[in-house]
XYZ file of C-alpha atoms in Angstrom:
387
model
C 30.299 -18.453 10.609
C 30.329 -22.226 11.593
C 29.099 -24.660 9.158
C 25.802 -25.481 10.953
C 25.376 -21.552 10.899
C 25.800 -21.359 7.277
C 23.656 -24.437 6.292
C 20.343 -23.125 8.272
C 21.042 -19.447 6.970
C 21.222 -20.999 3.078
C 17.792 -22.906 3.334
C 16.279 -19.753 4.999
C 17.388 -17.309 2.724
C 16.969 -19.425 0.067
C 13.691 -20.224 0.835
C 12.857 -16.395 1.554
C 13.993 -15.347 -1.664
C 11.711 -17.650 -3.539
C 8.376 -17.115 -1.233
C 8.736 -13.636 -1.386
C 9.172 -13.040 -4.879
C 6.561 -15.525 -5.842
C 3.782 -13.950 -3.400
C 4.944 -10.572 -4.615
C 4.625 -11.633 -8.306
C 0.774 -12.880 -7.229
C -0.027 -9.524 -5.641
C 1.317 -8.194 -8.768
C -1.002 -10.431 -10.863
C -3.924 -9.835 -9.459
C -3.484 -6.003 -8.953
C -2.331 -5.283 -12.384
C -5.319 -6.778 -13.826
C -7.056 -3.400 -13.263
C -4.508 -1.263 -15.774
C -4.298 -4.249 -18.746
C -7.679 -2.961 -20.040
C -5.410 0.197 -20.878
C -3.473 -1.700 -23.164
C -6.179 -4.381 -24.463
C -8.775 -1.785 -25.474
C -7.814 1.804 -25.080
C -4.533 1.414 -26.868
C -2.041 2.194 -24.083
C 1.449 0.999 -25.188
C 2.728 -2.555 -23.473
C 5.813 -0.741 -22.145
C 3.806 1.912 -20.488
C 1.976 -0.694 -18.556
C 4.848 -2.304 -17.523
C 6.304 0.825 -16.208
C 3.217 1.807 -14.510
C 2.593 -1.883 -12.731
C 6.412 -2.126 -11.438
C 6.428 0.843 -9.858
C 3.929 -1.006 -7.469
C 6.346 -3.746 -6.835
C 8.138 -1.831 -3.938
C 5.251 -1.229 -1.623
C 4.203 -5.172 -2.112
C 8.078 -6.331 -0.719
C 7.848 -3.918 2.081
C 4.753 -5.335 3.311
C 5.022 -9.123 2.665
C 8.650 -9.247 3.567
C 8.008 -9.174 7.430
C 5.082 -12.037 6.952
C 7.182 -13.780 4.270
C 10.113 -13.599 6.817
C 7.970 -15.102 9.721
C 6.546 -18.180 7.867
C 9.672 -19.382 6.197
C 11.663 -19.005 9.874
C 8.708 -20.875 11.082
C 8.494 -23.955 8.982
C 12.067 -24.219 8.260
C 12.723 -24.992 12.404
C 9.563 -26.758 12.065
C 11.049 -29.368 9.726
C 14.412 -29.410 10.953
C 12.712 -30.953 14.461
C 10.542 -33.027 12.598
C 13.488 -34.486 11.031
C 15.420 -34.992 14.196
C 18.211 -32.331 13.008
C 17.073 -30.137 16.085
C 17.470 -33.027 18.536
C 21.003 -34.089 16.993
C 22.441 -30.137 17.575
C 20.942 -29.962 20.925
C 22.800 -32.986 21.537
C 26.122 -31.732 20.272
C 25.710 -28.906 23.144
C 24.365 -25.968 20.790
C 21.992 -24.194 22.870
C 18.458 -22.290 21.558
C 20.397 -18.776 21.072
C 23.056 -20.857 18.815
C 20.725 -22.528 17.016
C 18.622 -19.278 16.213
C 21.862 -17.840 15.213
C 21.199 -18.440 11.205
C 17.690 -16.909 11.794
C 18.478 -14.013 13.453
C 21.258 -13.165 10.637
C 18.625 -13.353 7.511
C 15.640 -11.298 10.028
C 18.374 -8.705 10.494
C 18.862 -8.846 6.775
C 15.262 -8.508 6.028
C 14.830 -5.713 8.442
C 17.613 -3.633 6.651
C 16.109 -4.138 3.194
C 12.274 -3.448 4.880
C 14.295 0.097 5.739
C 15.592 0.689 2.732
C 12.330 0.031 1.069
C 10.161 2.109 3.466
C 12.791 4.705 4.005
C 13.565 5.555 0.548
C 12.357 3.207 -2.659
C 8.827 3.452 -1.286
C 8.506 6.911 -1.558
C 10.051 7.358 -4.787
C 8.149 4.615 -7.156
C 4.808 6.028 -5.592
C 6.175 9.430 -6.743
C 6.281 8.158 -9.967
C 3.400 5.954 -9.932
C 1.725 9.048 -9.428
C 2.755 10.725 -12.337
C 1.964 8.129 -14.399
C -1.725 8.116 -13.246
C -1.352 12.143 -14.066
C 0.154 11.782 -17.700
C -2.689 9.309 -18.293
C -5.495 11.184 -16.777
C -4.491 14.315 -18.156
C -2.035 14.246 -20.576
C -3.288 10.988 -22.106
C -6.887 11.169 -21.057
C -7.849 10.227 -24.964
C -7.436 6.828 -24.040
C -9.922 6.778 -21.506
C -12.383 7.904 -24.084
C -14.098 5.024 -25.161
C -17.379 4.657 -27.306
C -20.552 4.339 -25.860
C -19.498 4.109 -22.007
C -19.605 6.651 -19.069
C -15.613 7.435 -19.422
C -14.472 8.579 -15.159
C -11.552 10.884 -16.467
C -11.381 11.875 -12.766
C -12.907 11.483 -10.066
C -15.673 14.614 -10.676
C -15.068 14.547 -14.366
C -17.624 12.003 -16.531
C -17.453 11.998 -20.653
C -19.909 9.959 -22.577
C -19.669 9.775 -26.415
C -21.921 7.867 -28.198
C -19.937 7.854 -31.360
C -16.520 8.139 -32.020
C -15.147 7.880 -35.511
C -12.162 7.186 -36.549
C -10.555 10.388 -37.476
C -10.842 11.127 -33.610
C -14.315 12.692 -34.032
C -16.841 12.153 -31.469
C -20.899 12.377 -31.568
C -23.262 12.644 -29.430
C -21.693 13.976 -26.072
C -22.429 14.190 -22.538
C -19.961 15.938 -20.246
C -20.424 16.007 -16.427
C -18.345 18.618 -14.934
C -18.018 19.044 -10.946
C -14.661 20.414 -10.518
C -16.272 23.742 -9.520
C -17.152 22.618 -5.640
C -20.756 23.494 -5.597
C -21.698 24.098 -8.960
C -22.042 21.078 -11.423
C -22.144 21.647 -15.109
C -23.103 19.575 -17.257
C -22.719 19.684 -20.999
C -24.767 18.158 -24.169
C -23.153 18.396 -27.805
C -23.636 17.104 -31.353
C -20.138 16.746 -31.938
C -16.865 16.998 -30.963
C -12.672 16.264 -31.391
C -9.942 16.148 -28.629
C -7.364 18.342 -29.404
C -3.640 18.637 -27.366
C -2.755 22.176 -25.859
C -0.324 22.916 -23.025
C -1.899 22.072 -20.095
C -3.293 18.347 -21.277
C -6.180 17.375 -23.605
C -9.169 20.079 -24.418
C -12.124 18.609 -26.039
C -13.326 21.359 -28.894
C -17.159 21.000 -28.923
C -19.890 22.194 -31.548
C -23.829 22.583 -31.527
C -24.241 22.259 -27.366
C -26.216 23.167 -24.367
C -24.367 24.460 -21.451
C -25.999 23.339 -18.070
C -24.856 24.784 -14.536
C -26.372 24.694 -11.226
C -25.363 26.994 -8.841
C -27.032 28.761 -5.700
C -27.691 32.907 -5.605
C -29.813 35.086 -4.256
C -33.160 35.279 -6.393
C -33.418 39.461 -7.786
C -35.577 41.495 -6.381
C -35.298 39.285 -3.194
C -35.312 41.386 0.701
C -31.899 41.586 2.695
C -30.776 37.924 4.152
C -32.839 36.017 1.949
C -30.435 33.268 1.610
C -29.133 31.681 -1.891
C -31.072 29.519 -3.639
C -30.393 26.986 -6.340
C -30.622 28.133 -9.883
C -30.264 26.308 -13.184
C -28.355 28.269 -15.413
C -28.733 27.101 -19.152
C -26.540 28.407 -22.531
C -26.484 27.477 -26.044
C -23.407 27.931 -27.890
C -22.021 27.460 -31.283
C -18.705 25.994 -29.860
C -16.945 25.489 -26.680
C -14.278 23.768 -25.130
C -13.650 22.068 -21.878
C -10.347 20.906 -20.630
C -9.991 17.481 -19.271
C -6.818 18.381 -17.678
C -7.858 18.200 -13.993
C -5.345 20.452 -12.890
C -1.636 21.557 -13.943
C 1.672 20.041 -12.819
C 2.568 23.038 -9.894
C -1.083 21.921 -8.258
C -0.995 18.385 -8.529
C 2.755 18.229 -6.872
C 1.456 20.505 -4.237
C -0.859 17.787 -3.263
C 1.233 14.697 -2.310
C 0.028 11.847 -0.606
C 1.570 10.234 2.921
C 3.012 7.503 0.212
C 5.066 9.686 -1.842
C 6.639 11.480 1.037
C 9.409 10.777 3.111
C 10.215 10.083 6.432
C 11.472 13.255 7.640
C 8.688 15.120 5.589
C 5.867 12.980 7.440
C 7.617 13.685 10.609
C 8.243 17.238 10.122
C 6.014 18.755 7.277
C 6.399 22.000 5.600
C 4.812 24.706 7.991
C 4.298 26.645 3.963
C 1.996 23.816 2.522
C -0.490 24.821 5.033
C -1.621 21.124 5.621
C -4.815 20.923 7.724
C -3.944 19.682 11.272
C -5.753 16.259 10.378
C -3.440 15.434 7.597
C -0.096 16.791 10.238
C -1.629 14.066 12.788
C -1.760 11.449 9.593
C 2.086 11.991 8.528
C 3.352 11.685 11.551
C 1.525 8.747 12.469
C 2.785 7.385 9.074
C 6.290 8.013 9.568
C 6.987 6.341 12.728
C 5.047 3.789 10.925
C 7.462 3.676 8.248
C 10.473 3.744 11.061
C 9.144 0.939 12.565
C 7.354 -1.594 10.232
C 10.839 -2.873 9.248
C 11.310 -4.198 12.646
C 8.607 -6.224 12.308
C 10.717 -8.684 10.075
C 13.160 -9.505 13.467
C 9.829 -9.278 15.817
C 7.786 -11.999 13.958
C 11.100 -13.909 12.806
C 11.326 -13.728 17.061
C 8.358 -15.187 17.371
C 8.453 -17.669 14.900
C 11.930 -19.015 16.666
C 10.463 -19.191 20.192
C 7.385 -21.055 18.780
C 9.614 -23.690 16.864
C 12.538 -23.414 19.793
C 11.236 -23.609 23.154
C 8.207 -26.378 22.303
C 9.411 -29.591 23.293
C 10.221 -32.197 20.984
C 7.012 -33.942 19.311
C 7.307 -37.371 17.221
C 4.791 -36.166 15.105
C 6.301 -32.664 14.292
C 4.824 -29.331 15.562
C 1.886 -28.732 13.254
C -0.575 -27.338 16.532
C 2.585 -24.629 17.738
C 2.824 -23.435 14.159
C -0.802 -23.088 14.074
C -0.466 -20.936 17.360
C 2.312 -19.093 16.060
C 0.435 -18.343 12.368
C -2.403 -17.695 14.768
C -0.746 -14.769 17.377
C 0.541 -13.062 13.693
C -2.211 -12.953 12.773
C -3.568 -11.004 15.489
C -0.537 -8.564 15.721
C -1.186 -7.664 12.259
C -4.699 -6.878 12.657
C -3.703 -5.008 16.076
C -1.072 -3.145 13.927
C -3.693 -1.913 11.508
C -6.150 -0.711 14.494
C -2.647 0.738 16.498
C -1.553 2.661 13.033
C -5.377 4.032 12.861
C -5.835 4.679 16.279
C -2.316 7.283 16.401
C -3.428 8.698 12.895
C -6.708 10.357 14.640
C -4.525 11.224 18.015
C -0.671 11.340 18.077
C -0.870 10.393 21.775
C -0.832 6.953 20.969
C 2.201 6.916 18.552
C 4.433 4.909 21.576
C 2.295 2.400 20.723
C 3.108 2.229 17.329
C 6.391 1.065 18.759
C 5.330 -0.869 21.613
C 3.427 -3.073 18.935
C 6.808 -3.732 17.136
C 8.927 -4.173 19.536
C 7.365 -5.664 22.478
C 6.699 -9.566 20.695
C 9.521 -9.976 19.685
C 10.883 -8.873 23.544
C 8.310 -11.187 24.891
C 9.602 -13.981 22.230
C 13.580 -13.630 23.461
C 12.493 -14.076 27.366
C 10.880 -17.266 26.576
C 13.677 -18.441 24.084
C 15.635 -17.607 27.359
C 13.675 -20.030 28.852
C 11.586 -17.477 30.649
C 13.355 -16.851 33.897
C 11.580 -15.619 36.604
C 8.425 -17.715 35.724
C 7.544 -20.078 38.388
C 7.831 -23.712 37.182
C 6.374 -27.074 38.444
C 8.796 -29.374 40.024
C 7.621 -32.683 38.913
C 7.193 -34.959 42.004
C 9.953 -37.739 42.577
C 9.086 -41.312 42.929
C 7.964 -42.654 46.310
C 10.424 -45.996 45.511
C 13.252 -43.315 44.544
C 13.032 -41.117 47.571
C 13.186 -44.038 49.597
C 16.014 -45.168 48.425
């Protein structure tokens, strides 16, 4: 590695380091915001949250790291021309290709750790993400408890207390039940504790009013009178409810694209009887995964022929950075519409890679100088030809 080689690569991958971890560590900011009330008024241990907030940290490098990638490349070639470095290597005979050399060597770099993250630590820290938000929802879901507020335990199970004392005891409660798909319950009591049991939290209840709606066929009624909807209404002594939402064998069963990896999005388990929507959705997702590391040498690509193949300008190249933030910009929304488009029909998958691969192909012909491309020949001086 010559010493020019090794002084551009330092400033990018220096400067990479620190962009990437900073914007990472902002993402992180703002998104962990939603778990701190966990630990400011519900009680969850500091720890805990910092467990459950890193495990995000993975899926925030492998998407900023292409961008992150991009801009740095960008404005580092950016500055070097403003500062006449560019114009003293091109006149020491290093061509475009040369001087790309250091840029090329940190993308490549990039793209490697974008395929280890997608490829493999991804996956796992959602895994575990997701177990977290299980232990807490169901294991933990005390916590969410709190006095006097509509408490989402899940997403189709509500608690309200009005009171809750101390000891753990709880008065005046509402429980809104619809984990039974078409038949809502919903529960009124004077009192009640949380108590642990084997499969998660059950909340003992005392002095109540059982409330169900459900549809069935009135009696009495003629043949193919169809069900209608009946409110079905019990008073009890005591009762319990468990705020478990499910147990551990059901909730594994049910794995997001996120927690899965590449070859089980590309070839899913025949026995998990996934509908065919979801099949067309992993696969979709893992040539995703395959191929949103490249996007770290694409963009880096276009970031070089943007700062490489402009011609020299006293006054730097703020308006072809502007372009090239500008064509990103679009590619990333295009990605987003591409990636949606192949998720509803895997017939459009190539272009999943066509959308990777082909700027940064477009970017190396004109860092080539774009041969083939007819070009102007300026016109030679009357007084010259002459002569």
């Amino acid at each position: 590695m010559s010493r020019v080689t090794r002084y551009i690569s330092r400033q990018i991958a220096l400067s990479l380091l620190a962009v990437t971890i900073g914007l990472a560590a902002l993402i992180w900011l703002t998104q962990s915001l939603r778990f701190i009330e966990l630990v400011l008024d519900r009680g969850l241990p500091f720890s805990v949250f910092l467990e459950l907030t890193g495990l995000l940290l993975p899926s925030f490098f492998a998407v900023i790291l292409p961008i992150t990638t991009f801009v740095v490349i960008l404005f580092t070639y950016v500055r070097l021309s403003s500062d006449r470095e560019l114009v003293v290597l091109r006149a020491a005979g290093l061509s475009d290709w040369r001087l790309a050399r250091p840029a090329l060597l940190v993308a490549l770099l990039a793209t490697g750790i974008g395929l280890f993250l997608q490829a493999w630590l991804v996956p796992v820290s959602h895994a575990a993400f997701r177990e977290w938000q299980f232990e807490i929802r169901n294991q933990m879901a005390a916590i969410l408890l709190q006095e006097g507020v509509f408490s989402s335990v899940s997403n189709d199970l509500t608690v309200y207390a009005r009171v809750r004392e101390r000891d753990g005891t709880m008065r005046g409660i509402l429980i809104h039940d619809q984990r039974e798909p078409g038949a809502p319950v919903t529960i009124l009591a004077e009192r009640g504790v949380i108590l642990p049991s084997p499969n998660g939290p059950r909340v003992i209840l005392q002095n109540g009013q059982r409330q169900q709606m459900e549809r069935a066929v009135p009696p009495n009624s003629p043949p193919g009178t169809p069900p209608q909807p009946r409110l079905t209404v019990l008073a009890f002594g005591e009762n319990s409810v468990d705020l478990a939402r499910t147990s551990r064998t059901e909730d594994a069963r049910n794995r997001d694209s996120r927690e899965r990896f590449v070859g089980e999005l590309l070839n899913p388990d025949p026995e998990e009887g996934l509908p065919e929507r979801d099949i067309r959705k992993f696969k979709a997702e893992g040539h995703g995964r395959l191929a949103s590391p490249l996007t770290a040498l694409s963009f880096a690509m276009v970031g070089l022929a943007a700062a490489l193949a402009s011609t020299f300008r006293r006054h730097g190249g703020g308006l072809t950075a502007v372009i090239a933030v500008g064509a990103v910009v679009c590619l990333l929304a295009l990605g987003l519409a591409v990636g949606n488009l192949a998720a509803r029909d895997n017939r459009f998958i190539p272009l999943i890679w066509v959308h990777v691969l082909g700027p940064g192909l477009l970017a190396a012909w004109v860092l080539s100088g774009a041969p083939g491309w007819p070009r102007r020949v300026p016109p030679v001086p009357e007084g010259r030809a002459n002569g």
